[in-house]
PDB file of C-alpha atoms in Angstrom:
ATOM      1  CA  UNK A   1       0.000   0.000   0.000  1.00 73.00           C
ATOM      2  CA  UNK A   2       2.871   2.282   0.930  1.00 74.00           C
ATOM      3  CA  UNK A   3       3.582   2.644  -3.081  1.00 83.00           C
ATOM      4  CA  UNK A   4      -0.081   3.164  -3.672  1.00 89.00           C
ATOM      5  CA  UNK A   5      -0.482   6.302  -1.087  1.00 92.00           C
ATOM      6  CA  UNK A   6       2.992   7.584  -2.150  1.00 93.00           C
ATOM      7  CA  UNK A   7       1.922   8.484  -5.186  1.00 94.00           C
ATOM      8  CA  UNK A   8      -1.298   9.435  -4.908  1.00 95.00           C
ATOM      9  CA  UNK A   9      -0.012  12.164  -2.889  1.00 95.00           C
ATOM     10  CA  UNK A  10       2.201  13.290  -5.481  1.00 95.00           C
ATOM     11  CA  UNK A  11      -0.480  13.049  -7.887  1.00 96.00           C
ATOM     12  CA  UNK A  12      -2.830  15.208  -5.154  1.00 96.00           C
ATOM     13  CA  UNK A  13      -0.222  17.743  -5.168  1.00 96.00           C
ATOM     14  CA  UNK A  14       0.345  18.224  -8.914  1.00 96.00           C
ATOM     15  CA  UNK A  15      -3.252  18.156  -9.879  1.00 96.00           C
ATOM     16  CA  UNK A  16      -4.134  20.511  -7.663  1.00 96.00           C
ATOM     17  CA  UNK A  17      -1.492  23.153  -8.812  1.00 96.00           C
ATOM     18  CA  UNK A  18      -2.102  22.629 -11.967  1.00 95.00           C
ATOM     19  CA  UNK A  19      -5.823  22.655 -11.197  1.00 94.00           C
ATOM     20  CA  UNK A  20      -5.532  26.330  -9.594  1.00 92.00           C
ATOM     21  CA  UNK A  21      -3.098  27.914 -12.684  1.00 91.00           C
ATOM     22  CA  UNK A  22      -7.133  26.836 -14.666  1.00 89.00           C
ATOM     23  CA  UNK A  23      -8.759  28.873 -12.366  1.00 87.00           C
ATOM     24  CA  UNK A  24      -6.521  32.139 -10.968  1.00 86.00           C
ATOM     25  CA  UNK A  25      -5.200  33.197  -8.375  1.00 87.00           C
ATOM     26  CA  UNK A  26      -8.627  34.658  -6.615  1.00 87.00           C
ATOM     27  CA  UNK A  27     -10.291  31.585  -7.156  1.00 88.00           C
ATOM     28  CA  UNK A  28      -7.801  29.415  -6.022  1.00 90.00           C
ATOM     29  CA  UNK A  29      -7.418  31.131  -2.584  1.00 91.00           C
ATOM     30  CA  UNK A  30     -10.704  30.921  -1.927  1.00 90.00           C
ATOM     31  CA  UNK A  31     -11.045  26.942  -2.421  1.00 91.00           C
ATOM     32  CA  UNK A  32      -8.075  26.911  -0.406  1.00 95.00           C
ATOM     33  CA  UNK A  33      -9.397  29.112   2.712  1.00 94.00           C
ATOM     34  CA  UNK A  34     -12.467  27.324   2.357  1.00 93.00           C
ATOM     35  CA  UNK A  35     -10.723  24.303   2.747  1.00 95.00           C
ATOM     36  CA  UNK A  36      -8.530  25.409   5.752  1.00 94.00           C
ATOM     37  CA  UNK A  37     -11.962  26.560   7.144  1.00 94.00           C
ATOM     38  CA  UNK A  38     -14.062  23.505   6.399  1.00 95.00           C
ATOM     39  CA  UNK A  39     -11.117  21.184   8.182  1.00 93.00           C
ATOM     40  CA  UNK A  40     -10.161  23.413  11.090  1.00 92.00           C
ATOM     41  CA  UNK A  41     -14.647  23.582  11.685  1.00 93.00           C
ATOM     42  CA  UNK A  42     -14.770  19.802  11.269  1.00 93.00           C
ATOM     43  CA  UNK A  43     -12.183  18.558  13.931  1.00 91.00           C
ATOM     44  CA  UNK A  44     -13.424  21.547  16.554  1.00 92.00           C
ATOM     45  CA  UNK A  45     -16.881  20.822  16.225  1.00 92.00           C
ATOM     46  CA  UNK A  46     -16.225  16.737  16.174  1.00 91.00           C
ATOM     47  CA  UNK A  47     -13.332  17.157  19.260  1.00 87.00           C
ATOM     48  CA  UNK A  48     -16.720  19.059  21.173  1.00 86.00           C
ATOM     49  CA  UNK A  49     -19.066  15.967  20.357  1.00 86.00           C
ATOM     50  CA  UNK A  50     -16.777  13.027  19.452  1.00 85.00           C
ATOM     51  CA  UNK A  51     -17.051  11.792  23.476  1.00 79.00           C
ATOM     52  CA  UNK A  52     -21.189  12.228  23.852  1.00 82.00           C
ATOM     53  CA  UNK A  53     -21.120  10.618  20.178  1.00 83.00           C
ATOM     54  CA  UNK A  54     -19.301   7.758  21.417  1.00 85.00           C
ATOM     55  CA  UNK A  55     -21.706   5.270  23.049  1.00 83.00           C
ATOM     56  CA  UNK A  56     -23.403   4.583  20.200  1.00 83.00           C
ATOM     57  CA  UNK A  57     -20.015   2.986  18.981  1.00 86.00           C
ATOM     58  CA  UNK A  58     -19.233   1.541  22.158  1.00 86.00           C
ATOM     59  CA  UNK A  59     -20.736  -2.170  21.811  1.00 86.00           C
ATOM     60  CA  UNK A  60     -19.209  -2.493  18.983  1.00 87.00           C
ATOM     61  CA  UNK A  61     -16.086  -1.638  19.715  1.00 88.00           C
ATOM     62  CA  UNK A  62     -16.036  -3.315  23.194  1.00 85.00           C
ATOM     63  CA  UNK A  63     -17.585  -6.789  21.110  1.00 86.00           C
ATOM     64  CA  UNK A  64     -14.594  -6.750  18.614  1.00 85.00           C
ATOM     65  CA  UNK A  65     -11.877  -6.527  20.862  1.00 84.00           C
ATOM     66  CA  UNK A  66     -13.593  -9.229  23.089  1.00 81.00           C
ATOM     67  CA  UNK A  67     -13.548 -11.468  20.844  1.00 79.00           C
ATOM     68  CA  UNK A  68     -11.136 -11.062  17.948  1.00 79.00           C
ATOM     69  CA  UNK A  69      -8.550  -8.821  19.307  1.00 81.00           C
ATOM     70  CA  UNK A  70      -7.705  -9.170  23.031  1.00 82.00           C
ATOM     71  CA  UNK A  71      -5.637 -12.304  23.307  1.00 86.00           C
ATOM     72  CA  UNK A  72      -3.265 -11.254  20.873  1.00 84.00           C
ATOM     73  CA  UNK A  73      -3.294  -7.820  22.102  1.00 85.00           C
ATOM     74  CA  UNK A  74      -2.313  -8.912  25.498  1.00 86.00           C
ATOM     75  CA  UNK A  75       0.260 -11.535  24.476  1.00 86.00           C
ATOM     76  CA  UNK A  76       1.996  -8.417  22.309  1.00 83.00           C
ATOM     77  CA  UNK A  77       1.798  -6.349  25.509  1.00 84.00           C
ATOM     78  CA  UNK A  78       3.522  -9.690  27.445  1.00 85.00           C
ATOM     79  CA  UNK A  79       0.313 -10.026  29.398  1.00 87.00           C
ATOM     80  CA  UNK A  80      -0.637 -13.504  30.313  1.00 81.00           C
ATOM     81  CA  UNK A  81      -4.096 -13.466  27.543  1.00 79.00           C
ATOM     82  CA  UNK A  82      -5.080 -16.528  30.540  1.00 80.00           C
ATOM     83  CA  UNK A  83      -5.976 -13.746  33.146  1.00 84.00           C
ATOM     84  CA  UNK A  84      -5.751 -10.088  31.346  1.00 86.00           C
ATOM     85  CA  UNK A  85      -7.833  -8.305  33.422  1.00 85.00           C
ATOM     86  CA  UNK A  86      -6.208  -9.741  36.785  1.00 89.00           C
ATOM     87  CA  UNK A  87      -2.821  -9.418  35.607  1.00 88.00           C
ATOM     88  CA  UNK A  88      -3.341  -5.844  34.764  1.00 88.00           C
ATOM     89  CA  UNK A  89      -4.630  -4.713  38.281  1.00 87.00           C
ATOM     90  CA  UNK A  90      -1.942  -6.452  39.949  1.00 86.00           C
ATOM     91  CA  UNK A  91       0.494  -4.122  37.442  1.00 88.00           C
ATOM     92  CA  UNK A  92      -1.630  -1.160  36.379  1.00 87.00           C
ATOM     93  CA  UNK A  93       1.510   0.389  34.123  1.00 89.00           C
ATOM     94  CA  UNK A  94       0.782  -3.000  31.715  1.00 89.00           C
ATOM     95  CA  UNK A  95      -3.045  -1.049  30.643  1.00 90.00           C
ATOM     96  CA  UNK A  96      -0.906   1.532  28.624  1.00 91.00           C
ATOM     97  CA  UNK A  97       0.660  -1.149  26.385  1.00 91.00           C
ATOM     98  CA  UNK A  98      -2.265  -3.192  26.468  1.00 91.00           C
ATOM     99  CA  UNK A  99      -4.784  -0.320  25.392  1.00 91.00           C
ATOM    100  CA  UNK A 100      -1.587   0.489  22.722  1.00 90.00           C
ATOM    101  CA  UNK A 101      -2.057  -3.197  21.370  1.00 89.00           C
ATOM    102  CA  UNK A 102      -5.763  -3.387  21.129  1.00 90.00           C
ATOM    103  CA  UNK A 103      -6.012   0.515  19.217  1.00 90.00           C
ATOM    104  CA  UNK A 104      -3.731  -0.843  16.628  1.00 88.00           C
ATOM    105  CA  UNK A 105      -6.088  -4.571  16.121  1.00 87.00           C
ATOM    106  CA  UNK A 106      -8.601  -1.802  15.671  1.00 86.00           C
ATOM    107  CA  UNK A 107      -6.588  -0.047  12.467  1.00 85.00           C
ATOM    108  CA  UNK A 108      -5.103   2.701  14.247  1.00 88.00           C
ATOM    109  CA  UNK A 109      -1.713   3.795  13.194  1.00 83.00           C
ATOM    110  CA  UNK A 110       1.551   3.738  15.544  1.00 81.00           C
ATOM    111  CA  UNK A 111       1.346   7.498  16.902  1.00 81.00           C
ATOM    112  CA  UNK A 112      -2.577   7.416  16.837  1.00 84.00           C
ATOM    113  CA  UNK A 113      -2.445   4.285  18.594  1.00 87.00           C
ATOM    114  CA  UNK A 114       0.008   5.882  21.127  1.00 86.00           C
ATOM    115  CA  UNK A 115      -1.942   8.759  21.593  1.00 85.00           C
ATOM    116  CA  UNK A 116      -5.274   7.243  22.643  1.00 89.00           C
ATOM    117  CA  UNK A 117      -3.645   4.226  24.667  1.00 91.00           C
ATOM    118  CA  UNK A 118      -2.783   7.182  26.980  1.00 90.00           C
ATOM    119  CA  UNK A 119      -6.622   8.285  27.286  1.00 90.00           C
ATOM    120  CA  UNK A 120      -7.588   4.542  27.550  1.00 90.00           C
ATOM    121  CA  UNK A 121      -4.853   4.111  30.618  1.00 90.00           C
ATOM    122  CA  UNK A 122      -6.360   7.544  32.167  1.00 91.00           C
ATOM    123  CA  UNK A 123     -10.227   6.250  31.640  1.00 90.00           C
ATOM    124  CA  UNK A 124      -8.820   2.944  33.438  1.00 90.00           C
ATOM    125  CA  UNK A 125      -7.641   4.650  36.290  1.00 88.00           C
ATOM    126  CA  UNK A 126     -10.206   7.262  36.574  1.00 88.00           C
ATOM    127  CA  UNK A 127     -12.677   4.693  36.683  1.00 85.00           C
ATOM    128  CA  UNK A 128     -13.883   1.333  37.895  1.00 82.00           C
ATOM    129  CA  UNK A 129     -13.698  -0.194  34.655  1.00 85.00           C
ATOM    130  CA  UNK A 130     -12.128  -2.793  33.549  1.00 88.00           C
ATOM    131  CA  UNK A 131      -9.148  -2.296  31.210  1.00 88.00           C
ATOM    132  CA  UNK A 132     -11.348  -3.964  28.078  1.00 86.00           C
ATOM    133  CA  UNK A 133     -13.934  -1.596  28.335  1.00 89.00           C
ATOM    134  CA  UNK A 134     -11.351   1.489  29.217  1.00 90.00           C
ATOM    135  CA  UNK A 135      -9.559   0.928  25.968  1.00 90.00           C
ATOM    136  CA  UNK A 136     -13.292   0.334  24.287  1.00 90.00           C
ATOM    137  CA  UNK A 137     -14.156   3.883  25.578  1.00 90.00           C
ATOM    138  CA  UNK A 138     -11.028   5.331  24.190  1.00 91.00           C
ATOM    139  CA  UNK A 139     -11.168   3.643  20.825  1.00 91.00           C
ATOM    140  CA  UNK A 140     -15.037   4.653  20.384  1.00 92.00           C
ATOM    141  CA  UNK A 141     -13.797   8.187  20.937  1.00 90.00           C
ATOM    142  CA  UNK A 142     -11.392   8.298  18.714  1.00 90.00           C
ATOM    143  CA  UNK A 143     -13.427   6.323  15.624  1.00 92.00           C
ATOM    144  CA  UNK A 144     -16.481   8.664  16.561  1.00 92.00           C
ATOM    145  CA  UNK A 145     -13.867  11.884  16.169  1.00 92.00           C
ATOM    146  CA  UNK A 146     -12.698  10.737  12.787  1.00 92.00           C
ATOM    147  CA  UNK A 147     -16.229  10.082  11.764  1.00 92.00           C
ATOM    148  CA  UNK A 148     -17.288  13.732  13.140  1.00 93.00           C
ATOM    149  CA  UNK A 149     -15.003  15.313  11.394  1.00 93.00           C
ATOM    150  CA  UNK A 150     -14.975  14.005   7.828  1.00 94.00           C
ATOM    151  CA  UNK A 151     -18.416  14.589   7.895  1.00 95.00           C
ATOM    152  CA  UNK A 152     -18.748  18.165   9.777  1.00 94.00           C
ATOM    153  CA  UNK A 153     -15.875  19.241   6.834  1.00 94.00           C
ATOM    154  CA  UNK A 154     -18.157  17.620   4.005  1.00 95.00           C
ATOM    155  CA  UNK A 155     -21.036  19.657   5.162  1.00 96.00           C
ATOM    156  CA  UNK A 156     -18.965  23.204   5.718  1.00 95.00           C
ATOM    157  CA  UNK A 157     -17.573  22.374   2.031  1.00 94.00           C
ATOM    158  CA  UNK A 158     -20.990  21.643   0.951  1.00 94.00           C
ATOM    159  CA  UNK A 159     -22.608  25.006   2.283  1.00 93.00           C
ATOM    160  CA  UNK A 160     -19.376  27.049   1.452  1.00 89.00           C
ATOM    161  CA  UNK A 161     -19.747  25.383  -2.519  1.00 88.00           C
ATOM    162  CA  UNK A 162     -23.145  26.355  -2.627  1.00 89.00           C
ATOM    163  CA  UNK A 163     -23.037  30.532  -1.327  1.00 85.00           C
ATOM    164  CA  UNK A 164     -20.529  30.614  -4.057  1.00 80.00           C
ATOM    165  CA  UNK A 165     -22.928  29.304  -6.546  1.00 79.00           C
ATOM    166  CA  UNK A 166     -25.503  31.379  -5.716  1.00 76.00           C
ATOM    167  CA  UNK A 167     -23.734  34.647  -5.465  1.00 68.00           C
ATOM    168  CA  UNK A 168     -21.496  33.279  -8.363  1.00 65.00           C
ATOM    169  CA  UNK A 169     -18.456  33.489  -6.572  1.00 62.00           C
ATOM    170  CA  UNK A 170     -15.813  33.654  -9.816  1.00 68.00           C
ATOM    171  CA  UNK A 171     -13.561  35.983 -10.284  1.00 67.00           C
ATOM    172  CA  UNK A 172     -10.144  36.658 -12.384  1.00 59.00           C
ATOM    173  CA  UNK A 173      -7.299  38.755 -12.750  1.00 66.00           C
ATOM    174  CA  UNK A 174      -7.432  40.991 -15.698  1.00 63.00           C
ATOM    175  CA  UNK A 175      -5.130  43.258 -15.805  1.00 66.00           C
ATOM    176  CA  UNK A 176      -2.195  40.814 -15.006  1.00 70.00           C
ATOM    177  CA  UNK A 177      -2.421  37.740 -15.878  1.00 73.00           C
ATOM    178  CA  UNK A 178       1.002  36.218 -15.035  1.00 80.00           C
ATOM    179  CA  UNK A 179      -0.144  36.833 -11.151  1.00 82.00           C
ATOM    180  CA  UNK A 180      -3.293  35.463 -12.295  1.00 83.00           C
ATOM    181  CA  UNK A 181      -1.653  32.333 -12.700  1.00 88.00           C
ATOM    182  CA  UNK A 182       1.070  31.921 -10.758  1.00 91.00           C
ATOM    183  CA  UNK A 183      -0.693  33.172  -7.641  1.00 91.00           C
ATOM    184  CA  UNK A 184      -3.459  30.536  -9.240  1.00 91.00           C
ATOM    185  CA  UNK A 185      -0.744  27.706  -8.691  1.00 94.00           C
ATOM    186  CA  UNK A 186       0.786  28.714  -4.941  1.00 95.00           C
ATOM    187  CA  UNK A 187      -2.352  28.646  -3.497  1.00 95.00           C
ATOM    188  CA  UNK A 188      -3.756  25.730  -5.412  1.00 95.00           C
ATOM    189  CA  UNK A 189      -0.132  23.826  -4.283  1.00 96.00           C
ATOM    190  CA  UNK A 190      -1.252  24.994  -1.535  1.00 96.00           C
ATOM    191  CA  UNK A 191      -4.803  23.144  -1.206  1.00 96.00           C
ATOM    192  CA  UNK A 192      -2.952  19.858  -2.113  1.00 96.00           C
ATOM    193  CA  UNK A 193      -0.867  19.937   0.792  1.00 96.00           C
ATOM    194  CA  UNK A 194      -3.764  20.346   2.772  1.00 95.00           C
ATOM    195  CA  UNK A 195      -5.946  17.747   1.459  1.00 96.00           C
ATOM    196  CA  UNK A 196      -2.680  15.457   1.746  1.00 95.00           C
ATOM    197  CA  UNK A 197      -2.892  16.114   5.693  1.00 94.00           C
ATOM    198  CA  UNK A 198      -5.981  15.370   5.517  1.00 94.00           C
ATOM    199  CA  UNK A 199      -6.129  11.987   3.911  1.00 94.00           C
ATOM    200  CA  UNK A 200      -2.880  11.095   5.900  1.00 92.00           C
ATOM    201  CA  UNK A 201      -4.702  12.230   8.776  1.00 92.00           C
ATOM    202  CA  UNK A 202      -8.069   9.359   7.778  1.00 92.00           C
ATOM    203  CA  UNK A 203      -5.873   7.205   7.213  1.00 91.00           C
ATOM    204  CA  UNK A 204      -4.115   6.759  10.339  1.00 89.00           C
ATOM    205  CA  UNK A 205      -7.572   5.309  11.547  1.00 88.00           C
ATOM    206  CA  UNK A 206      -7.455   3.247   8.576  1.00 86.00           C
ATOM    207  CA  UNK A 207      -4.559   0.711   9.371  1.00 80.00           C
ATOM    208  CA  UNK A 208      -6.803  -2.441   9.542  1.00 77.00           C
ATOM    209  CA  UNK A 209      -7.249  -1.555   5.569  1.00 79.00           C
ATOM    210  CA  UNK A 210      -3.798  -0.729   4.391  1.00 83.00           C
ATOM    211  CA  UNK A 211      -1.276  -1.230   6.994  1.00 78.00           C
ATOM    212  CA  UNK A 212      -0.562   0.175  11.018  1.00 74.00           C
ATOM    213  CA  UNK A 213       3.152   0.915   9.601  1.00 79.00           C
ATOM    214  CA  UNK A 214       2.073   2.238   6.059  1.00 82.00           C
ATOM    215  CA  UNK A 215       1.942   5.915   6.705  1.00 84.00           C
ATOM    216  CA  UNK A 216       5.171   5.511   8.967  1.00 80.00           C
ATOM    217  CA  UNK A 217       7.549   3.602   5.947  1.00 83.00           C
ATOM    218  CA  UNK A 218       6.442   6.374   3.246  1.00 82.00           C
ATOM    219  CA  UNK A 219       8.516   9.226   2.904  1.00 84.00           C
ATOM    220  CA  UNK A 220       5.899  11.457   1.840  1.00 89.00           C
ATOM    221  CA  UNK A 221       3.011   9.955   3.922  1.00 89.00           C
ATOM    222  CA  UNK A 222       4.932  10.215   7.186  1.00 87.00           C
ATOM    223  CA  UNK A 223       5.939  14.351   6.931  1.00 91.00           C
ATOM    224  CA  UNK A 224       2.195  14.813   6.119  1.00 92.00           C
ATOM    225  CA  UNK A 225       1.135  12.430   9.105  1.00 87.00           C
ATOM    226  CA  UNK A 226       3.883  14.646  11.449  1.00 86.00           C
ATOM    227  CA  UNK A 227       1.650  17.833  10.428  1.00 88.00           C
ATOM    228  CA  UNK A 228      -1.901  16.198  10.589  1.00 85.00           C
ATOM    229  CA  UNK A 229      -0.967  15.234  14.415  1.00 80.00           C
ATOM    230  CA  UNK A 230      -0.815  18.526  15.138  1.00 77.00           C
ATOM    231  CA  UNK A 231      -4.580  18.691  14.684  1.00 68.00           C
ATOM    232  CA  UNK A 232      -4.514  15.845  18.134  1.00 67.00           C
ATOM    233  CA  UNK A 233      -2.474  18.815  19.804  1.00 71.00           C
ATOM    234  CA  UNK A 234      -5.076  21.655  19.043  1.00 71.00           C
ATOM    235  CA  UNK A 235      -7.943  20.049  19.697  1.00 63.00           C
TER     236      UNK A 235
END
C-alpha cells in the first residue's frame, strides 16, 4: 500500500497546482481558505461531540476486541491473555501497552495508537472499569472523532460550494495575468498539501485496511502524518 499512497499524494499535489493555474489566483485562494476553514470547523466541532457521540459505537467496539482482538493484544503487551484483566490490576503500568495493542487490532496507526492508549490508561484509572472496556471507551472516541469530522468538513464544504454558486463566486485577474496564474498555482499547491494532511490524517484510523506501519515507511506519507498530528495537539 505504501507505493499506492505515495503516489497518490504526489499526484494530489500536482493536480491541484495545476488545477488552480485553470482557475486564478482569486479563485484558487478561496477553495483553499475554504478548505482550511471547512477542516479546522470539522475537527473543533467533532473534538466538542466526538465523546457524547461515542456510546453509540461503544458495543461495537467493546464486542470486537472481546472477541477477535484481546488475546493477541495482550500476548503483544507480554500479558498472560489466561488472566488479562487480573494481571493488569496487579500491574496497572501493563493497561498503557495493552490499550496500545488493542487501538492498533482496531486499524489505528503507531502514533494514533500511542496517543489514545494514553486516554484509555487515564479512563482505566479514573474509573472502575475494567481495562477492556477502558480501551473500548477510548477507541469509540477516537473512531467517533474521525467520523465527526470528515463529515462536519463535508457539510462546511458543501454550504461554502453552494453561497458561491448562488452569489457566483468567480472571479479573475485581468489586468495581469502572469499573477493570475502563478498566484493561481501557490495557493492551489497549496490546497494539495492540505488535502494530503488530511487523507494522511483518515488514514491513520485506517490501518486495519492498508497497513498500522504504512503511513510511517512512506517518505511522503509520514511528513504529512507529522503535520496532521498537530490537529490531536489543538484540539
Amino acid at each position: 500500500m505504501r507505493f499506492v499512497i505515495e503516489p497518490i499524494l504526489l499526484i494530489i499535489i500536482f493536480y491541484c497546482t495545476w488545477r488552480g493555474c485553470k482557475r486564478g489566483a482569486v479563485n484558487a485562494a478561496i477553495s483553499f481558505v475554504s478548505l482550511v476553514l471547512a477542516a479546522v470547523g470539522g475537527l473543533f466541532i467533532s473534538s466538542r461531540a466526538a465523546d457524547d457521540a461515542a456510546y453509540l459505537l461503544r458495543p461495537f467496539i467493546a464486542g470486537c476486541i472481546d472477541s477477535q482482538y484481546e488475546m493477541q493484544a495482550a500476548e503483544n503487551a507480554g500479558i498472560d491473555s489466561s488472566r488479562i484483566e487480573m494481571t493488569i490490576s496487579e500491574q496497572p503500568e501493563l493497561v498503557l501497552p495493552y490499550a496500545e495493542e488493542c487501538l492498533k487490532s482496531l486499524g489505528f496507526s503507531s502514533y494514533r495508537a500511542s496517543h489514545y492508549a494514553q486516554k484509555g490508561a487515564g479512563i482505566y484509572n479514573e474509573t472502575e472499569l475494567d481495562a477492556t472496556m477502558s480501551v473500548s471507551q477510548a477507541g469509540s472516541a477516537a473512531i467517533a472523532y474521525a467520523i465527526g469530522a470528515v463529515f462536519m468538513a463535508m457539510l462546511i464544504l458543501l454550504l461554502i460550494s453552494i453561497i458561491k454558486q448562488a452569489f457566483g463566486l468567480r472571479f479573475r485577474i485581468t489586468d495581469n495575468a502572469d499573477a493570475d496564474i502563478y498566484g493561481g498555482a501557490a495557493f492551489g499547491f497549496g490546497y494539495g498539501f492540505v488535502c494530503c494532511i488530511c487523507l494522511c490524517w483518515v488514514l491513520s484510523f485506517c490501518g486495519i485496511l492498508i497497513g498500522n506501519r504504512t503511513l510511517d515507511d512512506g517518505l511522503f506519507s509520514r511528513f504529512f502524518l507529522l503535520l496532521s498530528t498537530m490537529a490531536d495537539k489543538i484540539f
